[in-house]
mmCIF file of C-alpha atoms and ligand atoms in Angstrom:
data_model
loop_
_atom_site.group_PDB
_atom_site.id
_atom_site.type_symbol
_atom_site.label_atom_id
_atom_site.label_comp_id
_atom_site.label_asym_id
_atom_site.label_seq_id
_atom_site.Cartn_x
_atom_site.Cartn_y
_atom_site.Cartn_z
ATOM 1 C CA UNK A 187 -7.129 16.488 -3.012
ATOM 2 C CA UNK A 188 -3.683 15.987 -4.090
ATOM 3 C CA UNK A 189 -2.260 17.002 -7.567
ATOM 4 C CA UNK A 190 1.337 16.553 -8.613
ATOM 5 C CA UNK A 191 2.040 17.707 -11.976
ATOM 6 C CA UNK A 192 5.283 16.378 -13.751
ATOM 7 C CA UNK A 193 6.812 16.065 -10.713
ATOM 8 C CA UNK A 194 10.740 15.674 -11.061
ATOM 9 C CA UNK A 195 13.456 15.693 -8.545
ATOM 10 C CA UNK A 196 17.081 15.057 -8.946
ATOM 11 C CA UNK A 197 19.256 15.510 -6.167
ATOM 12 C CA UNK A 198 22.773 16.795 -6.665
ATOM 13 C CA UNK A 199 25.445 15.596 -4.475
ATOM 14 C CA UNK A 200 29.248 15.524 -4.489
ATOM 15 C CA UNK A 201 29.194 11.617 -6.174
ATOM 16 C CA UNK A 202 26.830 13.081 -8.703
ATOM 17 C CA UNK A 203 23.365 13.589 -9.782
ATOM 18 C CA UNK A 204 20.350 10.964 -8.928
ATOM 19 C CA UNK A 205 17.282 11.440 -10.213
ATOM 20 C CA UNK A 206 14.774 9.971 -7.640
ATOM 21 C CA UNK A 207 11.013 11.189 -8.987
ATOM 22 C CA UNK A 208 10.873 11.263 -12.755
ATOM 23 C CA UNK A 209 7.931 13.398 -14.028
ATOM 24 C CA UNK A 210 5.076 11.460 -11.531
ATOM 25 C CA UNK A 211 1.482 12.620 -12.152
ATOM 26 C CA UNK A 212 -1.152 11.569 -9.954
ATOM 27 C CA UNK A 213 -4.120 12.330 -8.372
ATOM 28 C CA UNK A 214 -5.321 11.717 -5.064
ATOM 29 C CA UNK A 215 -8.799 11.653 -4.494
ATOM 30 C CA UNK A 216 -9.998 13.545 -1.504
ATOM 31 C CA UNK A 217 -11.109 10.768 1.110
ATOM 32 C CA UNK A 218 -9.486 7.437 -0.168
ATOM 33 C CA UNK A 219 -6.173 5.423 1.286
ATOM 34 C CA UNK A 220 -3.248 5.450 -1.812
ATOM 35 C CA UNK A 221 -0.705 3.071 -1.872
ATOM 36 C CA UNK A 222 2.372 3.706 -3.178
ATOM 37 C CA UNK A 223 4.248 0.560 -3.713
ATOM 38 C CA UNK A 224 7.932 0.126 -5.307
ATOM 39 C CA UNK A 225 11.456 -1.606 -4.243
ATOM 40 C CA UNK A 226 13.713 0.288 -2.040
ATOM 41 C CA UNK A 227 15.859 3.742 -4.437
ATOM 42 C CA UNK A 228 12.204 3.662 -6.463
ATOM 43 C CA UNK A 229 11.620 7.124 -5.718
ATOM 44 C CA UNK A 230 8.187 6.445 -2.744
ATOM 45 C CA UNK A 231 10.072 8.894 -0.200
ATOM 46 C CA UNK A 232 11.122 11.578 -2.205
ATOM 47 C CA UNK A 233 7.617 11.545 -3.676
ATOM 48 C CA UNK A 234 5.955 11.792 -0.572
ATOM 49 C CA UNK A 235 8.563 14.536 0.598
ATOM 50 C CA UNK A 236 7.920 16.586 -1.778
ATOM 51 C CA UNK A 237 3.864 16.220 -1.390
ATOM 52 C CA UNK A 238 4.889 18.456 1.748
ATOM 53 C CA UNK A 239 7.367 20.310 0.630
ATOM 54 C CA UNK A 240 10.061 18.529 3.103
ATOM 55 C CA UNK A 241 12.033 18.036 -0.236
ATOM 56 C CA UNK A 242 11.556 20.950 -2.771
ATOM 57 C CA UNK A 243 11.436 19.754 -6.529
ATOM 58 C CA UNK A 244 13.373 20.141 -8.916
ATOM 59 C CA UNK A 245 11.093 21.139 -11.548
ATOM 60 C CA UNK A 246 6.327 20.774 -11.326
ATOM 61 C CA UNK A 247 3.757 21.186 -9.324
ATOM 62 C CA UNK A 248 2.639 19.960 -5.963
ATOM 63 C CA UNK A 249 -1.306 20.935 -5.765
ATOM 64 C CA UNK A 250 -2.706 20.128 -2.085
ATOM 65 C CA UNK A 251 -6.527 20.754 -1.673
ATOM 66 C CA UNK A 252 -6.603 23.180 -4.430
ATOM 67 C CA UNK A 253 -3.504 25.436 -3.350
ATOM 68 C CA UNK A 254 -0.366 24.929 -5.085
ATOM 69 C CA UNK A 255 2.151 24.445 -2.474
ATOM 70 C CA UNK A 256 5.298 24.742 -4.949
ATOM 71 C CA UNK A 257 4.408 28.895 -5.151
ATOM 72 C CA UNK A 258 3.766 29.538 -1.260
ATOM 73 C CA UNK A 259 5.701 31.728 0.975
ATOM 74 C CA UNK A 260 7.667 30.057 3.519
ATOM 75 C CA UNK A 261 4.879 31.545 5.749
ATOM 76 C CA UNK A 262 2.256 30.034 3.828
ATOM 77 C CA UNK A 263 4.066 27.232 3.552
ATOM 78 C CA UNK A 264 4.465 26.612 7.311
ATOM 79 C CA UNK A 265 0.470 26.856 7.896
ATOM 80 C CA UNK A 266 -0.115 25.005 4.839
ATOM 81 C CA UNK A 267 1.947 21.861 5.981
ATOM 82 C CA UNK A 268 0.267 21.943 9.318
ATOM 83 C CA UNK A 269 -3.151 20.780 7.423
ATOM 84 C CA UNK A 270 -0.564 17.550 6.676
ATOM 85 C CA UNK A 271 0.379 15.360 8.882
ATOM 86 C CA UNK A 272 3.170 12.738 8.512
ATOM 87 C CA UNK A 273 3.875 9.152 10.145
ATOM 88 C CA UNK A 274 7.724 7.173 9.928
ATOM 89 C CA UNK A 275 8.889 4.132 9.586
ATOM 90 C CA UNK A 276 10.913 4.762 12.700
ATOM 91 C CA UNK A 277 8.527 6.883 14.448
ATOM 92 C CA UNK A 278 10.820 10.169 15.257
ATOM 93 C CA UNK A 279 9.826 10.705 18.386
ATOM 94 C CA UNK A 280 11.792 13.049 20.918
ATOM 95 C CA UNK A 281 13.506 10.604 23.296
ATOM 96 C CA UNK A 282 13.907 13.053 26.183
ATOM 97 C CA UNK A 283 9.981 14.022 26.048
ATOM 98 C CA UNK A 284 7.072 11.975 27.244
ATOM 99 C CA UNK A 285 4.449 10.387 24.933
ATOM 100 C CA UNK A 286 1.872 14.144 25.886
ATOM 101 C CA UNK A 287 5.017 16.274 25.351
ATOM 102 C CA UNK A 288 5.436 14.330 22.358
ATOM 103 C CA UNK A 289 2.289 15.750 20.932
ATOM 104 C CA UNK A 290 1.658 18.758 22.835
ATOM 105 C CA UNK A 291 5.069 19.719 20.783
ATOM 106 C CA UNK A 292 2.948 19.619 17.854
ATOM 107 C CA UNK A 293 0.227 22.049 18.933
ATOM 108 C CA UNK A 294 2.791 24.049 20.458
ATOM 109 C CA UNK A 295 4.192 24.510 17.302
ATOM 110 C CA UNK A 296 1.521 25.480 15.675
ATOM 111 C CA UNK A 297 0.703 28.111 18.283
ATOM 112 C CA UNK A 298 -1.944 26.640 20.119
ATOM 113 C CA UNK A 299 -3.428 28.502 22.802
ATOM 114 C CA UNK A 300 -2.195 26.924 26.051
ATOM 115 C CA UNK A 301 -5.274 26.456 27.747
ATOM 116 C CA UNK A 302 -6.344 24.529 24.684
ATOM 117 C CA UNK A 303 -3.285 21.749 24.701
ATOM 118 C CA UNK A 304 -3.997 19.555 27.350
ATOM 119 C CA UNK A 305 -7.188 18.931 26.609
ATOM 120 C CA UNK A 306 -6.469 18.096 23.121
ATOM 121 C CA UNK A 307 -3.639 16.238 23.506
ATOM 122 C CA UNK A 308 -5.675 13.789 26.194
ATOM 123 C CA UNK A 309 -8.213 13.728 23.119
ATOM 124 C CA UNK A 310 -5.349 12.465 20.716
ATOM 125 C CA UNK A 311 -3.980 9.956 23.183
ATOM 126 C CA UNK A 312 -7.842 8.399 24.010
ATOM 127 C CA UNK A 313 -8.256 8.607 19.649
ATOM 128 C CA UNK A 314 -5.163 5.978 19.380
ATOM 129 C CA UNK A 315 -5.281 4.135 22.415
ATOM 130 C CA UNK A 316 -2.830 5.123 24.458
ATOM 131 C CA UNK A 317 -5.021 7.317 27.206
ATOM 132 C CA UNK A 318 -2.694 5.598 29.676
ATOM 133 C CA UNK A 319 0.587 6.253 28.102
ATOM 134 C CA UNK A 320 0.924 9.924 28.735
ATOM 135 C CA UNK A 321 3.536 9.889 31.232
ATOM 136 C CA UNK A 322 5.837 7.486 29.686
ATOM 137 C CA UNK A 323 9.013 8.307 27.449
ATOM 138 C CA UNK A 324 9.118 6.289 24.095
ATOM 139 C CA UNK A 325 11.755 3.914 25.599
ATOM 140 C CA UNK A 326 9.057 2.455 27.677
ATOM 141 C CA UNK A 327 6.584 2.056 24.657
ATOM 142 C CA UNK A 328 6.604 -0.843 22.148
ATOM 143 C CA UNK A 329 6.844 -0.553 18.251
ATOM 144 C CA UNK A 330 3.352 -0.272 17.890
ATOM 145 C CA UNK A 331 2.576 1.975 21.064
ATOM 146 C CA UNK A 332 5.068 4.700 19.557
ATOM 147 C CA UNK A 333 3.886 4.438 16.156
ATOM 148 C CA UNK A 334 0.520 5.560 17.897
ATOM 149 C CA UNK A 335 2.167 8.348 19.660
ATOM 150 C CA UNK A 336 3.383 9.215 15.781
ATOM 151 C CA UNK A 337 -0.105 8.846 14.850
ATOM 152 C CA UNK A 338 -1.429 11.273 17.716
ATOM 153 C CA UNK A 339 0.890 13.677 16.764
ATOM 154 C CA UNK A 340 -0.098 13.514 12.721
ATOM 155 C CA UNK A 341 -3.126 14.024 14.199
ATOM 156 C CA UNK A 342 -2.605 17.118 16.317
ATOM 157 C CA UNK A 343 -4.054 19.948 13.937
ATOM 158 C CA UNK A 344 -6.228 18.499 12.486
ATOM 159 C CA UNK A 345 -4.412 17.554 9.244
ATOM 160 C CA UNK A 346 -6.620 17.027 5.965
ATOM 161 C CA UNK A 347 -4.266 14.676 4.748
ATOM 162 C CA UNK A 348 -1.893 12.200 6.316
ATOM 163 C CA UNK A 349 1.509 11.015 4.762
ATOM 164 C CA UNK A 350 2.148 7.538 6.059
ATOM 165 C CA UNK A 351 6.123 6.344 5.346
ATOM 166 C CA UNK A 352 6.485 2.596 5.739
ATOM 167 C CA UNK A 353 4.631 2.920 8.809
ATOM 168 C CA UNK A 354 4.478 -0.473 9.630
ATOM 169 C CA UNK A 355 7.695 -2.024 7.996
ATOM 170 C CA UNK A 356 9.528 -2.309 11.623
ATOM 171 C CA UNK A 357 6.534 -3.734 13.263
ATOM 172 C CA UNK A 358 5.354 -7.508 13.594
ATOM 173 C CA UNK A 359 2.558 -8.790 11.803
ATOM 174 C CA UNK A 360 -0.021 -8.451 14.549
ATOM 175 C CA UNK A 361 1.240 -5.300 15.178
ATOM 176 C CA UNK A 362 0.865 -4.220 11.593
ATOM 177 C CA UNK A 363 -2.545 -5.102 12.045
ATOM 178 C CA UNK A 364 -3.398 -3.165 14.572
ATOM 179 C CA UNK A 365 -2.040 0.042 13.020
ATOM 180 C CA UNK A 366 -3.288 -0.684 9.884
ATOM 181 C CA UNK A 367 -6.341 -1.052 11.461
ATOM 182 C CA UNK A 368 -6.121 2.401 13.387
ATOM 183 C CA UNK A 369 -5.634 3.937 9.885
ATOM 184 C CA UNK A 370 -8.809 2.746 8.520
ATOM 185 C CA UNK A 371 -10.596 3.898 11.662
ATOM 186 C CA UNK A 372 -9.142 7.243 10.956
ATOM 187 C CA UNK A 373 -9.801 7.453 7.425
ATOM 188 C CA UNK A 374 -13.563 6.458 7.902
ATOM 189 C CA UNK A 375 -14.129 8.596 11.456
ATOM 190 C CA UNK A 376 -12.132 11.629 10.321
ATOM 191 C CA UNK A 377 -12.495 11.350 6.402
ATOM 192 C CA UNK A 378 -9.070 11.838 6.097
ATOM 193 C CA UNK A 379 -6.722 11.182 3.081
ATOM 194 C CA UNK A 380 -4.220 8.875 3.292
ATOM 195 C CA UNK A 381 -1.007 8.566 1.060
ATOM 196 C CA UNK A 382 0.791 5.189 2.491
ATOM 197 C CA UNK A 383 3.935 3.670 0.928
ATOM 198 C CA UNK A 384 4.705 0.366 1.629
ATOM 199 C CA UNK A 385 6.680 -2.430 -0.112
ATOM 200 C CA UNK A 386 4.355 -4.849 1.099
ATOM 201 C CA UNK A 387 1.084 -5.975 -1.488
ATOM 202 C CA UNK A 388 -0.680 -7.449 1.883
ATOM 203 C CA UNK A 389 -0.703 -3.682 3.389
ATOM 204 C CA UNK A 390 -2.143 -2.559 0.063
ATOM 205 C CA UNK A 391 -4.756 -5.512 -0.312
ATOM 206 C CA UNK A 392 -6.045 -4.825 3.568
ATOM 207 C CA UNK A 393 -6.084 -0.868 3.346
ATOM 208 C CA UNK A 394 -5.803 1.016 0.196
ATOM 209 C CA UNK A 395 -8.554 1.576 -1.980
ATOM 210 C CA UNK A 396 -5.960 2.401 -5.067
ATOM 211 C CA UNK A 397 -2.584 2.120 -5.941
ATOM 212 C CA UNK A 398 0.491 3.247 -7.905
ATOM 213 C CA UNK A 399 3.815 1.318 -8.302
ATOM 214 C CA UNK A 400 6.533 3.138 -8.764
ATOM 215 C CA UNK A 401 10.094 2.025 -10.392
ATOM 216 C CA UNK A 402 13.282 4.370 -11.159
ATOM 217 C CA UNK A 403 11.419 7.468 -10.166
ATOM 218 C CA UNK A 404 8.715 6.645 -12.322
ATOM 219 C CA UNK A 405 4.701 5.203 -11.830
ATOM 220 C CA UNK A 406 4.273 2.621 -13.914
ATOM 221 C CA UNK A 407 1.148 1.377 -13.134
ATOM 222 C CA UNK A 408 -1.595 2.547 -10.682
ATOM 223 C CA UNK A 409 -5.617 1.257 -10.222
ATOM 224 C CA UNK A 410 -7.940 0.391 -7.956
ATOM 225 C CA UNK A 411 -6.371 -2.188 -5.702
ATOM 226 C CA UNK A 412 -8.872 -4.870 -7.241
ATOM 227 C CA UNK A 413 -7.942 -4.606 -10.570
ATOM 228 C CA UNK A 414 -4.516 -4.195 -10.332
ATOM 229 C CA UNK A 415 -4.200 -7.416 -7.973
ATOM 230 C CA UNK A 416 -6.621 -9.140 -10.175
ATOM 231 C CA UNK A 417 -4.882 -8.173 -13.295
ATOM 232 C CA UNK A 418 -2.202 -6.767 -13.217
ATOM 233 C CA UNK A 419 0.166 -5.079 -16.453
ATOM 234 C CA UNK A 420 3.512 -4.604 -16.055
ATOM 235 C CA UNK A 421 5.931 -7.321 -15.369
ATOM 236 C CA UNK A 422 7.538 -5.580 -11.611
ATOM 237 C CA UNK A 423 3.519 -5.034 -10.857
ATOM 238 C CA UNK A 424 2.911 -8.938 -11.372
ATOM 239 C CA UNK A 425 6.086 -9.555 -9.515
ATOM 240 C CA UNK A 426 4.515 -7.830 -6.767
ATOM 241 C CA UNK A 427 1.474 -9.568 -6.794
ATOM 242 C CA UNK A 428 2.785 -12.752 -7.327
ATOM 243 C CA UNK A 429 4.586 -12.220 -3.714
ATOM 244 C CA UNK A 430 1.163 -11.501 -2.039
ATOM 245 C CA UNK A 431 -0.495 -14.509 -3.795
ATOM 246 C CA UNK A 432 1.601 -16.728 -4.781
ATOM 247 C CA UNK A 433 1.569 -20.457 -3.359
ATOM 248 C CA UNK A 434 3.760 -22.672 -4.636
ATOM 249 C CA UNK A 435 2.831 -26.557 -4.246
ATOM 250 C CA UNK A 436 5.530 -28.780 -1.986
ATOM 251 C CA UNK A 437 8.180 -31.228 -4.290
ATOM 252 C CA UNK A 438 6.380 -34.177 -2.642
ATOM 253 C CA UNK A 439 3.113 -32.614 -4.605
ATOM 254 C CA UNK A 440 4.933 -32.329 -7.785
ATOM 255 C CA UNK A 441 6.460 -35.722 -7.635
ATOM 256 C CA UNK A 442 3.039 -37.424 -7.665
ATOM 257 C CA UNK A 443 1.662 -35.371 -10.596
ATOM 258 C CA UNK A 444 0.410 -37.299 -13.838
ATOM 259 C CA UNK A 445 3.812 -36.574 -15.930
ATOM 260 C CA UNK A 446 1.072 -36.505 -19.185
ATOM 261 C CA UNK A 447 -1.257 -33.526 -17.396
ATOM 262 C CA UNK A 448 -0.539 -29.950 -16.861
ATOM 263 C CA UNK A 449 -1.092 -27.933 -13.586
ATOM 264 C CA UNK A 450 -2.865 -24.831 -14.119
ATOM 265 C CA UNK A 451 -3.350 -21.582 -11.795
ATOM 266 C CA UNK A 452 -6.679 -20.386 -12.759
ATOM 267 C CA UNK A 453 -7.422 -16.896 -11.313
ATOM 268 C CA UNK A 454 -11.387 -16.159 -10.706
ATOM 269 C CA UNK A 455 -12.551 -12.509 -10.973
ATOM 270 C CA UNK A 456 -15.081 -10.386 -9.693
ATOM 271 C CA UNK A 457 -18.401 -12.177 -10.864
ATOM 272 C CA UNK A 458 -16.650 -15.644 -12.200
ATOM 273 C CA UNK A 459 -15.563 -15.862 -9.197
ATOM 274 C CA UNK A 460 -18.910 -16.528 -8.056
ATOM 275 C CA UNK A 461 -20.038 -19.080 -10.453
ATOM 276 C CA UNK A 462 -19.692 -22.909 -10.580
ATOM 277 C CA UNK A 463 -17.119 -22.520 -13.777
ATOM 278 C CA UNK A 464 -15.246 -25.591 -12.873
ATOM 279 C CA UNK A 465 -18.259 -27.586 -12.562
ATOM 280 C CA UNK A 466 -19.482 -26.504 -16.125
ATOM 281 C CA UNK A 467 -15.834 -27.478 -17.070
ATOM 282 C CA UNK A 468 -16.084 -31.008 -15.743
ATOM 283 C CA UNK A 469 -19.682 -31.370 -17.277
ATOM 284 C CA UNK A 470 -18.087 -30.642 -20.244
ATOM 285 C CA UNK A 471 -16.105 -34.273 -20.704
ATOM 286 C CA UNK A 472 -13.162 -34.959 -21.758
ATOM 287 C CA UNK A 473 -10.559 -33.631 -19.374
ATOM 288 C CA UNK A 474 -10.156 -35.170 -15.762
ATOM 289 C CA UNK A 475 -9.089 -32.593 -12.885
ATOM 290 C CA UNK A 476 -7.694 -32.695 -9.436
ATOM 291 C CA UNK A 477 -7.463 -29.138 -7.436
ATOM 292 C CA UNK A 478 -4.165 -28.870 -5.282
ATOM 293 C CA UNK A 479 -4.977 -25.768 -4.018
ATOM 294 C CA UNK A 480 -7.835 -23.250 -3.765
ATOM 295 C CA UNK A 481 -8.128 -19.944 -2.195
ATOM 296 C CA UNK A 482 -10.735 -17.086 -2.310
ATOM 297 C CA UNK A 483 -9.567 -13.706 -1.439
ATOM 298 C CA UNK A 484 -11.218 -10.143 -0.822
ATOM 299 C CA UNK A 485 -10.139 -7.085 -1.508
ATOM 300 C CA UNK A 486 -12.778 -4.450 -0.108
ATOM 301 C CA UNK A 487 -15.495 -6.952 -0.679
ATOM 302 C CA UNK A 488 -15.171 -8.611 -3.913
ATOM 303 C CA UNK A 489 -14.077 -11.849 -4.229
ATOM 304 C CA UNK A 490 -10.590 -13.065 -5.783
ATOM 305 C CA UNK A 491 -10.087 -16.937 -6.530
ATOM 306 C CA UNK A 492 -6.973 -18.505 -7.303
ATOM 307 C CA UNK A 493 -6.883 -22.267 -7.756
ATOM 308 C CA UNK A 494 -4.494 -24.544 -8.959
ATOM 309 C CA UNK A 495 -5.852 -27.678 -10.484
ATOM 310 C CA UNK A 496 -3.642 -30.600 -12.348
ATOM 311 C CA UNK A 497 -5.725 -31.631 -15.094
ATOM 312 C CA UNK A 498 -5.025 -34.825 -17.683
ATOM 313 C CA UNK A 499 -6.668 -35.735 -20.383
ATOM 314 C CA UNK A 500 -5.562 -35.819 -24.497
ATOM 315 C CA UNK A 501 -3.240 -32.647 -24.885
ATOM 316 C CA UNK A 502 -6.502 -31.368 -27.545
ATOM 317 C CA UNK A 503 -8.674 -31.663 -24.860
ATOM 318 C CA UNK A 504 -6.837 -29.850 -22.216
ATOM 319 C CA UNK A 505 -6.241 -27.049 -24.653
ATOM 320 C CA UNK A 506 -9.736 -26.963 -24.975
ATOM 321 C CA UNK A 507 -10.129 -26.780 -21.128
ATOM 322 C CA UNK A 508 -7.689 -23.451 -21.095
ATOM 323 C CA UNK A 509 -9.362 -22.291 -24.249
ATOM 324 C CA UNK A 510 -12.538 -22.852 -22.130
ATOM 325 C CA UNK A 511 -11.731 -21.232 -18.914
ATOM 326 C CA UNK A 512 -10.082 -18.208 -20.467
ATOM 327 C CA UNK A 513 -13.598 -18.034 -22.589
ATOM 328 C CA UNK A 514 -14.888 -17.840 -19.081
ATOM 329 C CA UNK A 515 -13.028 -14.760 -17.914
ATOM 330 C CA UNK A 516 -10.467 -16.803 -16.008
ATOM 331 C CA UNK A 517 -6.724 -16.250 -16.216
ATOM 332 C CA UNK A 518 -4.912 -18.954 -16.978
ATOM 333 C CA UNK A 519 -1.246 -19.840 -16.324
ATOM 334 C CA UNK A 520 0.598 -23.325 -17.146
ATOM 335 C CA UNK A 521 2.438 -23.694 -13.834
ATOM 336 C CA UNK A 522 5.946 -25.516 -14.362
ATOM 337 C CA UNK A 523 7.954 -26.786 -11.471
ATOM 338 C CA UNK A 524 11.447 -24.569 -11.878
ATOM 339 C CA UNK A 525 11.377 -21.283 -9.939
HETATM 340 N N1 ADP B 791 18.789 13.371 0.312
HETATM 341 C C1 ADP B 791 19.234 12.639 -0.719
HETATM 342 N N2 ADP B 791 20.397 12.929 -1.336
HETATM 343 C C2 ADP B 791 20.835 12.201 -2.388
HETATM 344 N N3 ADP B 791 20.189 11.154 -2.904
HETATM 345 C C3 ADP B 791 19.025 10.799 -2.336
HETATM 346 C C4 ADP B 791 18.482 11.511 -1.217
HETATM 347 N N4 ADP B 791 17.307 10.943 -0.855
HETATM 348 C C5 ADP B 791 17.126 9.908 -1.715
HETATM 349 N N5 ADP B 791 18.137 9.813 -2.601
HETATM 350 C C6 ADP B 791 18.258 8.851 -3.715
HETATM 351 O O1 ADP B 791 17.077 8.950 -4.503
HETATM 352 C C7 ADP B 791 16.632 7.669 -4.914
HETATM 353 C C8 ADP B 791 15.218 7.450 -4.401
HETATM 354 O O2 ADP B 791 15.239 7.389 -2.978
HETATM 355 P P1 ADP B 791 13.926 7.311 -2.088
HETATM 356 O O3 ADP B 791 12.989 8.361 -2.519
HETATM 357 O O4 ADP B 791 14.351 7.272 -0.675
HETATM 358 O O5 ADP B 791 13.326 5.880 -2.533
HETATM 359 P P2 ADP B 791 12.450 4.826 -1.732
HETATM 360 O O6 ADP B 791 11.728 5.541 -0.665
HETATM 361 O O7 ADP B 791 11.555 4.251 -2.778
HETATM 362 O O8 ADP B 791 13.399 3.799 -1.198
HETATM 363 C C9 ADP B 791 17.636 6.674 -4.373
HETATM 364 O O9 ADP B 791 18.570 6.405 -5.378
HETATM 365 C C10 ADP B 791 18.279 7.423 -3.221
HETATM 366 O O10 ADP B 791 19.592 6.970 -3.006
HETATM 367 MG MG1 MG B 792 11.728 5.212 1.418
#
């Protein structure tokens, strides 16, 4: 659906030259959710900019649904970005219009027979929620209400693909949900693609079915969501993922622990997780272990387990266990208590 080609942009200012997307190449696959995931200055907006032309690059390609954007006419160019619509972090809504104007702006824009507007912007309003809403100005609306509003008006002409920028970093968490939520229901219902940065791994685990991290204008990694949470490559990627899983065990906890054992985060994936592996362990003899913490996550709907156990035993025999487990298909990670 979505093709960039070495895409590269540097933008030239009076303090000098940055270069902000470093020759990305991806493909977006017509119908799925893609996260784009990175630290703030990694490159995610200008990327997505330039996957509608709002920022022109430097130097490739930018292929949307077979028609390469980068050679249009600004004609062209002006119907072609109406097929994509694009969501904010902050919304960028017109203050002085109410929440139909809002999105009857939209239509207008794209010439819209008049008699057709109402009608469809009522349609728009009912599709996120906010039937009731119309007359109101987006000083009256909360976070999430105007990011539906932003949402309706992606939505106005009928976009094939929809360019989501942090749309839910200035929302709270229940918020998030909801809009998240509203995503999915649009991506499902209207089989529309979604590109969606985020610097949050939760946003990616709950909605995306793949995913590319970005750093210094560059992808550096990028997989389905499972295997890139379940094992992940590069060391900013595992950073990432450590944030979204990570659990780290209270002082008190540590205090108490057998100074002669080890404490080990074992990671269960796809069908291990699913089998009694730490029962076969045990059966085994030898080793003696205590879990401190256990959780199973799923992302889509396979299973992701991540337990941390303290076991003791002779230090040969609790190599063996590791040796075991990683035998098993488990990762395994001697967990210290500094950092
Ligand atoms: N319009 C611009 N003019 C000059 N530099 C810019 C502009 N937009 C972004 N940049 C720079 O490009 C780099 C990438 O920015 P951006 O794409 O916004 O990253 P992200 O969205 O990941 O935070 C940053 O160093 C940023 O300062
Ligand atoms: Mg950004």
């Amino acid at each position: 659906m979505i093709r960039l080609v070495d895409l590269y942009k540097r933008y030239d200012t009076k303090k000098g030259s940055v270069v902000a997307v470093d020759r990305v190449n991806l493909h977006i696959r017509q119908g799925e959710i893609f996260g784009i995931v990175g630290y703030s200055g990694a490159g995610k907006s200008s990327v997505l900019r330039c996957i509608n032309l709002l920022e022109k690059p430097t130097s490739g390609r930018v292929l949307v649904n077979g028609v390469e954007l980068t050679s249009l006419s600004k004609n062209e160019l002006r119907l072609a970005r109406q097929k994509i619509g694009m969501i904010f972090q902050h919304f960028h809504l017109i203050s002085s219009k109410t929440v139909f104007d809002n999105v009857a702006f939209a239509l207008k824009a794209a010439e819209t027979p008049k008699a057709a507007i109402a009608g469809r912007v009522n349609e728009l309003l009912g599709l996120v929620g906010l039937a009731d809403k119309a007359d109101q100005y987006p000083a009256q609306l909360s976070g999430g209400q105007k990011q539906r509003v932003g949402i309706a008006r992606a939505l106005a002409n009928e976009p094939q693909v929809l360019l989501c920028d942090e749309p839910t970093s200035a929302l709270d968490p229940t918020t998030t949900q909801s809009i998240l939520a509203l995503l999915k229901q649009i991506n499902r219902e209207l089989g529309l693609t979604i590109v969606l940065i985020t610097h949050e791994m939760e946003v990616v685990k709950d909605l995306c079915h793949r995913v590319a991290i970005m750093q210094s204008g560059r992808v550096i990694e990028e997989g389905d969501v499972y295997s890139v949470f379940a094992d992940p490559v590069q060391p900013l990627t595992q950073q990432f993922i450590r944030n979204a899983l990570e659990f780290k065990l209270p002082q008190k906890l540590w205090d108490k622990l057998d100074p002669a054992g080890k404490v080990l985060k074992v990671l269960f994936r796809d069908e291990v997780a699913e089998q009694p592996v730490i029962d076969e362990l045990l059966k085994a003899g030898g080793i003696r272990a205590n879990i401190l913490h256990g959780r199973i996550e799923y992302i889509g709907d396979k299973p992701l387990g991540t337990f941390i156990m303290e076991v003791t035993g002779h230090t040969g025999e609790i190599d063996e266990a590791v040796r075991f487990l990683t035998g098993r298909g488990c990762g395994v990670e001697v967990m210290s208590n500094v950092g």
